[in-house]
mmCIF file of C-alpha atoms and ligand atoms in Angstrom:
data_model
loop_
_atom_site.group_PDB
_atom_site.id
_atom_site.type_symbol
_atom_site.label_atom_id
_atom_site.label_comp_id
_atom_site.label_asym_id
_atom_site.label_seq_id
_atom_site.Cartn_x
_atom_site.Cartn_y
_atom_site.Cartn_z
ATOM 1 C CA MET G 12 0.000 0.000 0.000
ATOM 2 C CA THR G 13 1.388 3.413 -0.858
ATOM 3 C CA GLY G 14 0.865 6.758 0.828
ATOM 4 C CA SER G 15 -1.289 9.554 -0.514
ATOM 5 C CA SER G 16 -1.413 13.261 0.159
ATOM 6 C CA ALA G 17 -5.017 12.970 1.307
ATOM 7 C CA ALA G 18 -4.085 10.543 4.089
ATOM 8 C CA PRO G 19 -3.556 11.933 7.593
ATOM 9 C CA ALA G 20 0.043 12.581 8.651
ATOM 10 C CA VAL G 21 -0.417 10.142 11.527
ATOM 11 C CA ASP G 22 -2.988 7.381 11.816
ATOM 12 C CA LEU G 23 -2.857 5.100 14.853
ATOM 13 C CA ARG G 24 -5.186 2.123 15.062
ATOM 14 C CA ASP G 25 -5.203 0.096 18.234
ATOM 15 C CA LEU G 26 -1.562 0.829 19.024
ATOM 16 C CA ARG G 27 -0.397 -1.542 21.727
ATOM 17 C CA ILE G 28 3.086 -1.536 23.246
ATOM 18 C CA SER G 29 4.253 -3.863 26.019
ATOM 19 C CA VAL G 30 7.671 -4.043 27.626
ATOM 20 C CA ASP G 31 8.615 -7.239 29.457
ATOM 21 C CA GLY G 32 4.977 -8.315 29.625
ATOM 22 C CA THR G 33 3.790 -4.966 31.055
ATOM 23 C CA SER G 34 1.302 -3.083 28.920
ATOM 24 C CA ILE G 35 2.386 0.534 28.377
ATOM 25 C CA LEU G 36 0.038 1.529 25.553
ATOM 26 C CA ALA G 37 -3.214 -0.379 25.713
ATOM 27 C CA GLY G 38 -4.836 0.252 22.337
ATOM 28 C CA VAL G 39 -4.455 3.873 21.235
ATOM 29 C CA ASP G 40 -6.420 5.304 18.286
ATOM 30 C CA LEU G 41 -5.451 8.738 16.998
ATOM 31 C CA THR G 42 -5.253 10.668 13.759
ATOM 32 C CA VAL G 43 -3.277 13.837 13.142
ATOM 33 C CA ALA G 44 -4.182 15.724 9.969
ATOM 34 C CA THR G 45 -1.450 17.117 7.743
ATOM 35 C CA GLY G 46 -0.534 20.590 9.035
ATOM 36 C CA GLU G 47 -2.180 20.058 12.390
ATOM 37 C CA TRP G 48 -0.546 20.593 15.807
ATOM 38 C CA VAL G 49 -1.640 17.927 18.302
ATOM 39 C CA THR G 50 -0.264 17.857 21.845
ATOM 40 C CA VAL G 51 -0.413 14.797 24.078
ATOM 41 C CA ILE G 52 -0.731 15.501 27.785
ATOM 42 C CA GLY G 53 -1.060 13.177 30.754
ATOM 43 C CA PRO G 54 0.508 12.450 34.128
ATOM 44 C CA ASN G 55 4.044 11.079 34.493
ATOM 45 C CA GLY G 56 4.246 7.518 33.234
ATOM 46 C CA ALA G 57 1.041 7.783 31.171
ATOM 47 C CA GLY G 58 2.899 6.623 28.056
ATOM 48 C CA LYS G 59 3.433 9.924 26.199
ATOM 49 C CA SER G 60 7.088 9.330 25.317
ATOM 50 C CA THR G 61 6.325 5.732 24.379
ATOM 51 C CA LEU G 62 3.588 6.949 22.018
ATOM 52 C CA LEU G 63 5.982 9.354 20.286
ATOM 53 C CA ARG G 64 8.682 6.691 20.050
ATOM 54 C CA ALA G 65 6.224 4.310 18.368
ATOM 55 C CA VAL G 66 5.121 7.010 15.892
ATOM 56 C CA GLY G 67 8.784 7.746 15.139
ATOM 57 C CA GLY G 68 9.457 4.097 14.378
ATOM 58 C CA LEU G 69 11.708 3.575 17.398
ATOM 59 C CA LEU G 70 9.447 0.866 18.817
ATOM 60 C CA PRO G 71 8.000 -1.962 16.741
ATOM 61 C CA ALA G 72 4.396 -1.290 15.734
ATOM 62 C CA PRO G 73 4.498 -2.180 12.024
ATOM 63 C CA ASP G 74 0.754 -2.220 11.336
ATOM 64 C CA ALA G 75 -0.708 0.050 14.003
ATOM 65 C CA VAL G 76 1.136 3.186 12.820
ATOM 66 C CA ARG G 77 0.554 4.764 9.403
ATOM 67 C CA LEU G 78 2.417 7.876 8.312
ATOM 68 C CA PHE G 79 0.860 9.737 5.372
ATOM 69 C CA GLY G 80 -1.029 6.559 4.516
ATOM 70 C CA THR G 81 1.933 4.169 4.562
ATOM 71 C CA PRO G 82 2.247 1.541 7.332
ATOM 72 C CA ILE G 83 5.457 2.373 9.165
ATOM 73 C CA GLY G 84 6.581 -1.245 8.827
ATOM 74 C CA GLY G 85 6.698 -0.700 5.061
ATOM 75 C CA LEU G 86 9.179 2.180 5.303
ATOM 76 C CA ARG G 87 12.875 1.491 5.331
ATOM 77 C CA ARG G 88 14.845 3.331 8.001
ATOM 78 C CA ARG G 89 16.252 5.924 5.607
ATOM 79 C CA ASP G 90 12.868 6.552 3.992
ATOM 80 C CA ARG G 91 11.225 6.855 7.391
ATOM 81 C CA ALA G 92 13.805 9.468 8.410
ATOM 82 C CA ARG G 93 12.788 11.622 5.451
ATOM 83 C CA VAL G 94 9.186 11.566 6.672
ATOM 84 C CA VAL G 95 9.408 11.892 10.446
ATOM 85 C CA ALA G 96 11.931 13.651 12.698
ATOM 86 C CA THR G 97 12.021 13.375 16.482
ATOM 87 C CA VAL G 98 13.354 15.683 19.153
ATOM 88 C CA ALA G 99 13.642 13.327 22.125
ATOM 89 C CA GLN G 100 12.925 14.291 25.722
ATOM 90 C CA SER G 101 16.622 14.230 26.656
ATOM 91 C CA PRO G 102 18.658 13.814 23.474
ATOM 92 C CA VAL G 103 22.042 12.176 23.917
ATOM 93 C CA VAL G 104 24.712 14.764 23.174
ATOM 94 C CA PRO G 105 27.910 13.237 21.785
ATOM 95 C CA PRO G 106 30.767 14.616 23.914
ATOM 96 C CA GLY G 107 32.925 17.241 22.233
ATOM 97 C CA MET G 108 30.668 17.613 19.215
ATOM 98 C CA ALA G 109 30.315 21.009 17.541
ATOM 99 C CA VAL G 110 26.931 22.485 16.605
ATOM 100 C CA LEU G 111 27.534 22.227 12.846
ATOM 101 C CA ASP G 112 28.487 18.535 13.027
ATOM 102 C CA TYR G 113 25.524 17.753 15.242
ATOM 103 C CA VAL G 114 23.025 19.410 12.893
ATOM 104 C CA LEU G 115 24.718 17.674 9.953
ATOM 105 C CA LEU G 116 23.691 14.355 11.560
ATOM 106 C CA GLY G 117 20.189 15.294 10.417
ATOM 107 C CA ARG G 118 21.386 14.798 6.814
ATOM 108 C CA THR G 119 22.426 11.158 7.445
ATOM 109 C CA PRO G 120 19.425 9.726 5.527
ATOM 110 C CA TYR G 121 20.594 11.598 2.407
ATOM 111 C CA ILE G 122 24.264 10.585 2.542
ATOM 112 C CA PRO G 123 25.079 7.332 0.714
ATOM 113 C CA PRO G 124 26.597 4.500 2.768
ATOM 114 C CA LEU G 125 30.358 5.127 3.120
ATOM 115 C CA GLY G 126 29.820 8.493 1.382
ATOM 116 C CA ARG G 127 30.343 12.047 2.573
ATOM 117 C CA GLU G 128 27.924 14.933 2.866
ATOM 118 C CA SER G 129 27.420 16.908 -0.339
ATOM 119 C CA ALA G 130 27.514 20.658 -0.863
ATOM 120 C CA ALA G 131 23.716 20.510 -0.934
ATOM 121 C CA ASP G 132 23.643 18.865 2.514
ATOM 122 C CA LEU G 133 25.899 21.579 3.905
ATOM 123 C CA ALA G 134 23.751 24.254 2.275
ATOM 124 C CA VAL G 135 20.651 22.860 4.001
ATOM 125 C CA VAL G 136 22.442 22.833 7.360
ATOM 126 C CA HIS G 137 23.640 26.427 6.965
ATOM 127 C CA GLU G 138 20.189 27.562 5.931
ATOM 128 C CA VAL G 139 18.585 25.918 8.973
ATOM 129 C CA LEU G 140 21.214 27.333 11.347
ATOM 130 C CA ASP G 141 20.617 30.826 9.947
ATOM 131 C CA ARG G 142 16.864 30.474 10.242
ATOM 132 C CA LEU G 143 17.159 29.433 13.895
ATOM 133 C CA ASP G 144 19.513 32.318 14.736
ATOM 134 C CA LEU G 145 22.417 29.944 15.266
ATOM 135 C CA ALA G 146 24.703 31.348 12.603
ATOM 136 C CA GLY G 147 27.335 32.377 15.139
ATOM 137 C CA PHE G 148 27.322 28.977 16.841
ATOM 138 C CA HIS G 149 28.730 26.658 14.150
ATOM 139 C CA ALA G 150 31.967 25.831 15.937
ATOM 140 C CA ARG G 151 30.628 25.908 19.495
ATOM 141 C CA GLU G 152 30.630 22.678 21.449
ATOM 142 C CA LEU G 153 27.094 21.626 22.322
ATOM 143 C CA ALA G 154 27.984 21.215 25.980
ATOM 144 C CA THR G 155 28.840 24.925 26.233
ATOM 145 C CA LEU G 156 25.416 26.175 25.079
ATOM 146 C CA SER G 157 22.621 27.427 27.296
ATOM 147 C CA GLY G 158 19.445 25.361 27.580
ATOM 148 C CA GLY G 159 17.555 27.568 25.114
ATOM 149 C CA GLU G 160 20.373 27.524 22.576
ATOM 150 C CA ARG G 161 20.733 23.758 22.864
ATOM 151 C CA GLN G 162 17.001 23.266 22.344
ATOM 152 C CA ARG G 163 17.232 25.327 19.145
ATOM 153 C CA VAL G 164 20.115 23.108 17.991
ATOM 154 C CA PHE G 165 18.048 19.952 18.607
ATOM 155 C CA LEU G 166 15.277 21.512 16.562
ATOM 156 C CA ALA G 167 17.777 22.463 13.848
ATOM 157 C CA ARG G 168 18.915 18.865 13.512
ATOM 158 C CA ALA G 169 15.289 17.703 13.143
ATOM 159 C CA LEU G 170 14.603 20.392 10.521
ATOM 160 C CA ALA G 171 17.808 19.607 8.604
ATOM 161 C CA GLN G 172 16.380 16.102 8.219
ATOM 162 C CA GLY G 173 13.783 17.597 5.883
ATOM 163 C CA ALA G 174 10.897 15.599 7.396
ATOM 164 C CA THR G 175 7.462 17.195 7.377
ATOM 165 C CA LEU G 176 6.246 15.431 10.527
ATOM 166 C CA LEU G 177 7.909 16.716 13.685
ATOM 167 C CA LEU G 178 7.668 14.784 16.964
ATOM 168 C CA LEU G 179 8.588 16.942 19.959
ATOM 169 C CA ASP G 180 8.822 15.257 23.367
ATOM 170 C CA GLU G 181 8.645 17.970 26.016
ATOM 171 C CA PRO G 182 10.605 20.408 23.870
ATOM 172 C CA THR G 183 10.453 23.179 26.455
ATOM 173 C CA SER G 184 10.727 21.476 29.864
ATOM 174 C CA ALA G 185 14.310 22.663 30.382
ATOM 175 C CA LEU G 186 13.558 26.263 29.442
ATOM 176 C CA ASP G 187 12.429 29.384 31.271
ATOM 177 C CA ILE G 188 9.091 30.842 30.143
ATOM 178 C CA GLY G 189 10.692 33.343 27.760
ATOM 179 C CA HIS G 190 12.650 30.656 25.945
ATOM 180 C CA GLN G 191 9.631 28.321 26.026
ATOM 181 C CA GLN G 192 7.618 30.891 24.112
ATOM 182 C CA GLU G 193 10.491 31.588 21.738
ATOM 183 C CA VAL G 194 10.901 27.911 20.794
ATOM 184 C CA LEU G 195 7.171 27.256 20.442
ATOM 185 C CA GLU G 196 6.585 30.422 18.381
ATOM 186 C CA LEU G 197 9.417 29.306 16.135
ATOM 187 C CA VAL G 198 7.898 25.846 15.691
ATOM 188 C CA ASP G 199 4.509 27.385 14.932
ATOM 189 C CA GLN G 200 6.035 29.768 12.389
ATOM 190 C CA LEU G 201 7.879 26.893 10.691
ATOM 191 C CA ARG G 202 4.677 24.898 10.691
ATOM 192 C CA ARG G 203 2.958 27.658 8.753
ATOM 193 C CA THR G 204 5.800 28.448 6.339
ATOM 194 C CA HIS G 205 6.892 24.856 5.714
ATOM 195 C CA GLY G 206 3.613 22.988 6.084
ATOM 196 C CA LEU G 207 4.903 20.923 9.002
ATOM 197 C CA THR G 208 2.727 18.664 11.117
ATOM 198 C CA VAL G 209 3.506 18.694 14.847
ATOM 199 C CA LEU G 210 2.847 15.964 17.393
ATOM 200 C CA ALA G 211 4.187 17.066 20.778
ATOM 201 C CA THR G 212 4.042 16.261 24.464
ATOM 202 C CA MET G 213 4.097 18.980 27.074
ATOM 203 C CA HIS G 214 3.779 19.341 30.819
ATOM 204 C CA ASP G 215 2.756 22.968 31.066
ATOM 205 C CA LEU G 216 -0.935 22.689 30.324
ATOM 206 C CA SER G 217 -1.625 26.381 29.706
ATOM 207 C CA ILE G 218 1.204 26.644 27.188
ATOM 208 C CA ALA G 219 0.210 23.306 25.646
ATOM 209 C CA GLY G 220 -3.329 24.590 25.098
ATOM 210 C CA GLU G 221 -2.196 27.860 23.545
ATOM 211 C CA TYR G 222 -0.295 26.172 20.722
ATOM 212 C CA ALA G 223 -2.278 23.004 19.997
ATOM 213 C CA ASP G 224 -5.154 22.676 17.536
ATOM 214 C CA ARG G 225 -6.196 19.570 19.418
ATOM 215 C CA MET G 226 -5.088 17.830 22.595
ATOM 216 C CA VAL G 227 -5.047 14.219 23.675
ATOM 217 C CA LEU G 228 -5.195 13.273 27.336
ATOM 218 C CA LEU G 229 -3.430 9.983 27.951
ATOM 219 C CA ALA G 230 -3.721 8.104 31.242
ATOM 220 C CA ALA G 231 -2.335 4.655 31.982
ATOM 221 C CA GLY G 232 -1.707 3.956 28.313
ATOM 222 C CA ARG G 233 -5.187 4.899 27.078
ATOM 223 C CA VAL G 234 -6.703 7.962 25.451
ATOM 224 C CA VAL G 235 -9.207 9.295 27.980
ATOM 225 C CA ALA G 236 -10.046 12.552 26.189
ATOM 226 C CA VAL G 237 -9.407 14.121 22.812
ATOM 227 C CA GLY G 238 -10.604 17.436 21.438
ATOM 228 C CA THR G 239 -9.889 21.143 21.396
ATOM 229 C CA PRO G 240 -7.935 22.574 24.359
ATOM 230 C CA ARG G 241 -11.278 23.839 25.771
ATOM 231 C CA GLU G 242 -12.713 20.341 25.634
ATOM 232 C CA VAL G 243 -9.707 18.615 27.216
ATOM 233 C CA LEU G 244 -8.468 21.153 29.771
ATOM 234 C CA THR G 245 -11.370 20.964 32.190
ATOM 235 C CA ASP G 246 -11.317 20.982 35.997
ATOM 236 C CA ARG G 247 -13.045 17.625 36.004
ATOM 237 C CA LEU G 248 -10.658 15.794 33.651
ATOM 238 C CA LEU G 249 -7.545 17.266 35.284
ATOM 239 C CA ALA G 250 -8.791 16.443 38.777
ATOM 240 C CA GLU G 251 -9.590 12.902 37.750
ATOM 241 C CA HIS G 252 -6.442 12.053 35.811
ATOM 242 C CA TYR G 253 -3.738 14.202 37.420
ATOM 243 C CA ARG G 254 -5.267 14.224 40.934
ATOM 244 C CA ALA G 255 -4.674 17.942 40.689
ATOM 245 C CA SER G 256 -6.585 20.796 42.157
ATOM 246 C CA VAL G 257 -6.749 23.471 39.466
ATOM 247 C CA ARG G 258 -8.798 26.374 38.267
ATOM 248 C CA VAL G 259 -9.281 26.720 34.524
ATOM 249 C CA VAL G 260 -9.752 30.287 33.337
ATOM 250 C CA ASP G 261 -10.411 31.600 29.848
ATOM 251 C CA GLY G 262 -7.356 33.062 28.123
ATOM 252 C CA GLU G 263 -6.891 34.869 24.843
ATOM 253 C CA HIS G 264 -5.530 31.791 23.048
ATOM 254 C CA GLY G 265 -7.229 29.039 25.023
ATOM 255 C CA PRO G 266 -7.857 27.988 28.601
ATOM 256 C CA LEU G 267 -5.250 28.758 31.265
ATOM 257 C CA VAL G 268 -4.733 26.169 33.977
ATOM 258 C CA VAL G 269 -3.849 27.562 37.384
ATOM 259 C CA PRO G 270 -2.896 25.141 40.158
ATOM 260 C CA VAL G 271 -4.633 25.998 43.411
ATOM 261 C CA ARG G 272 -3.784 24.509 46.767
ATOM 262 C CA PRO G 273 -6.475 21.997 47.742
ATOM 263 C CA ARG G 274 -8.843 22.998 50.537
ATOM 264 C CA ARG G 275 -8.168 21.279 53.853
ATOM 265 C CA GLN G 276 -10.737 18.560 54.405
HETATM 266 N N1 ADP R 301 12.076 0.445 28.325
HETATM 267 C C1 ADP R 301 11.164 0.349 29.303
HETATM 268 N N2 ADP R 301 11.145 -0.709 30.122
HETATM 269 C C2 ADP R 301 10.210 -0.810 31.114
HETATM 270 N N3 ADP R 301 9.260 0.104 31.328
HETATM 271 C C3 ADP R 301 9.235 1.169 30.550
HETATM 272 C C4 ADP R 301 10.170 1.366 29.496
HETATM 273 N N4 ADP R 301 9.885 2.528 28.885
HETATM 274 C C5 ADP R 301 8.813 3.034 29.532
HETATM 275 N N5 ADP R 301 8.433 2.228 30.532
HETATM 276 C C6 ADP R 301 7.303 2.440 31.451
HETATM 277 O O1 ADP R 301 6.185 2.790 30.675
HETATM 278 C C7 ADP R 301 5.408 3.775 31.303
HETATM 279 C C8 ADP R 301 5.229 4.962 30.366
HETATM 280 O O2 ADP R 301 6.482 5.594 30.170
HETATM 281 P P1 ADP R 301 6.629 6.906 29.291
HETATM 282 O O3 ADP R 301 6.109 6.641 27.939
HETATM 283 O O4 ADP R 301 8.032 7.361 29.408
HETATM 284 O O5 ADP R 301 5.635 7.894 30.058
HETATM 285 P P2 ADP R 301 5.519 9.506 30.009
HETATM 286 O O6 ADP R 301 6.349 9.995 28.896
HETATM 287 O O7 ADP R 301 4.054 9.744 29.839
HETATM 288 O O8 ADP R 301 5.982 9.989 31.355
HETATM 289 C C9 ADP R 301 6.120 4.121 32.602
HETATM 290 O O9 ADP R 301 5.511 3.402 33.650
HETATM 291 C C10 ADP R 301 7.528 3.630 32.369
HETATM 292 O O10 ADP R 301 8.148 3.248 33.567
HETATM 293 MG MG1 MG R 302 7.927 11.309 28.764
#
């Protein structure tokens, strides 16, 4: 079966993942339309990272995951990398590596086995570094960057890969609120200019709701709610699945979730 442009970017049917006999995802159904931004929320251990890893082809789910209409099991590794790029929750940073070399790793699927990067690969990398305001950072070692700069470099590597589906696992958890907004605005701008589709996970619920077209609430490996931020970010759902005491107030770009200390019983 081949993909088609009319097919959703992501189509999950009864996605089940178990590790050592323990069920982590217990039958997840989800579609993400091309160009859409969908954010998965849920308490720690709900299975958010596992879901993104399965969509990115890092966990075996050959038939349950379709990307742009093609079952992921039918894509070879290099072809898959041209379709979907992941920014992991805590990417492994090779010691001593410079920014330029790290972002160039994103071009691996285009470099022939035993070959070297071409001038075109380098041009893509320079273009991405410029676009992400990293032009002055080419020779800097990754370990010497600030959290916000490093997060932009991780994003640069994913963009250099040329994939149109971006999987972002807590892309802003390490950042202060200013840098959180900067990174998410950048992703949203790239989504509009480059027709990217975004599937993300996020812990800050207010920020998650401001950027997502739709949200998915995952709890214990199951989808317990899906819909617009207004439909998913409700006092009732958050109390039930996070055991959190919150107040949800209307904001300009979606609901804002304010934690409030529970009343003494
Ligand atoms: N490789 C693994 N081996 C065993 N358990 C795992 C593994 N990866 C994830 N888990 C378990 O699966 C559950 C979901 O993990 P994860 O997807 O990382 O959740 P989240 O990202 O929502 O916090 C957790 O209980 C976690 O301990
Ligand atoms: Mg996680």
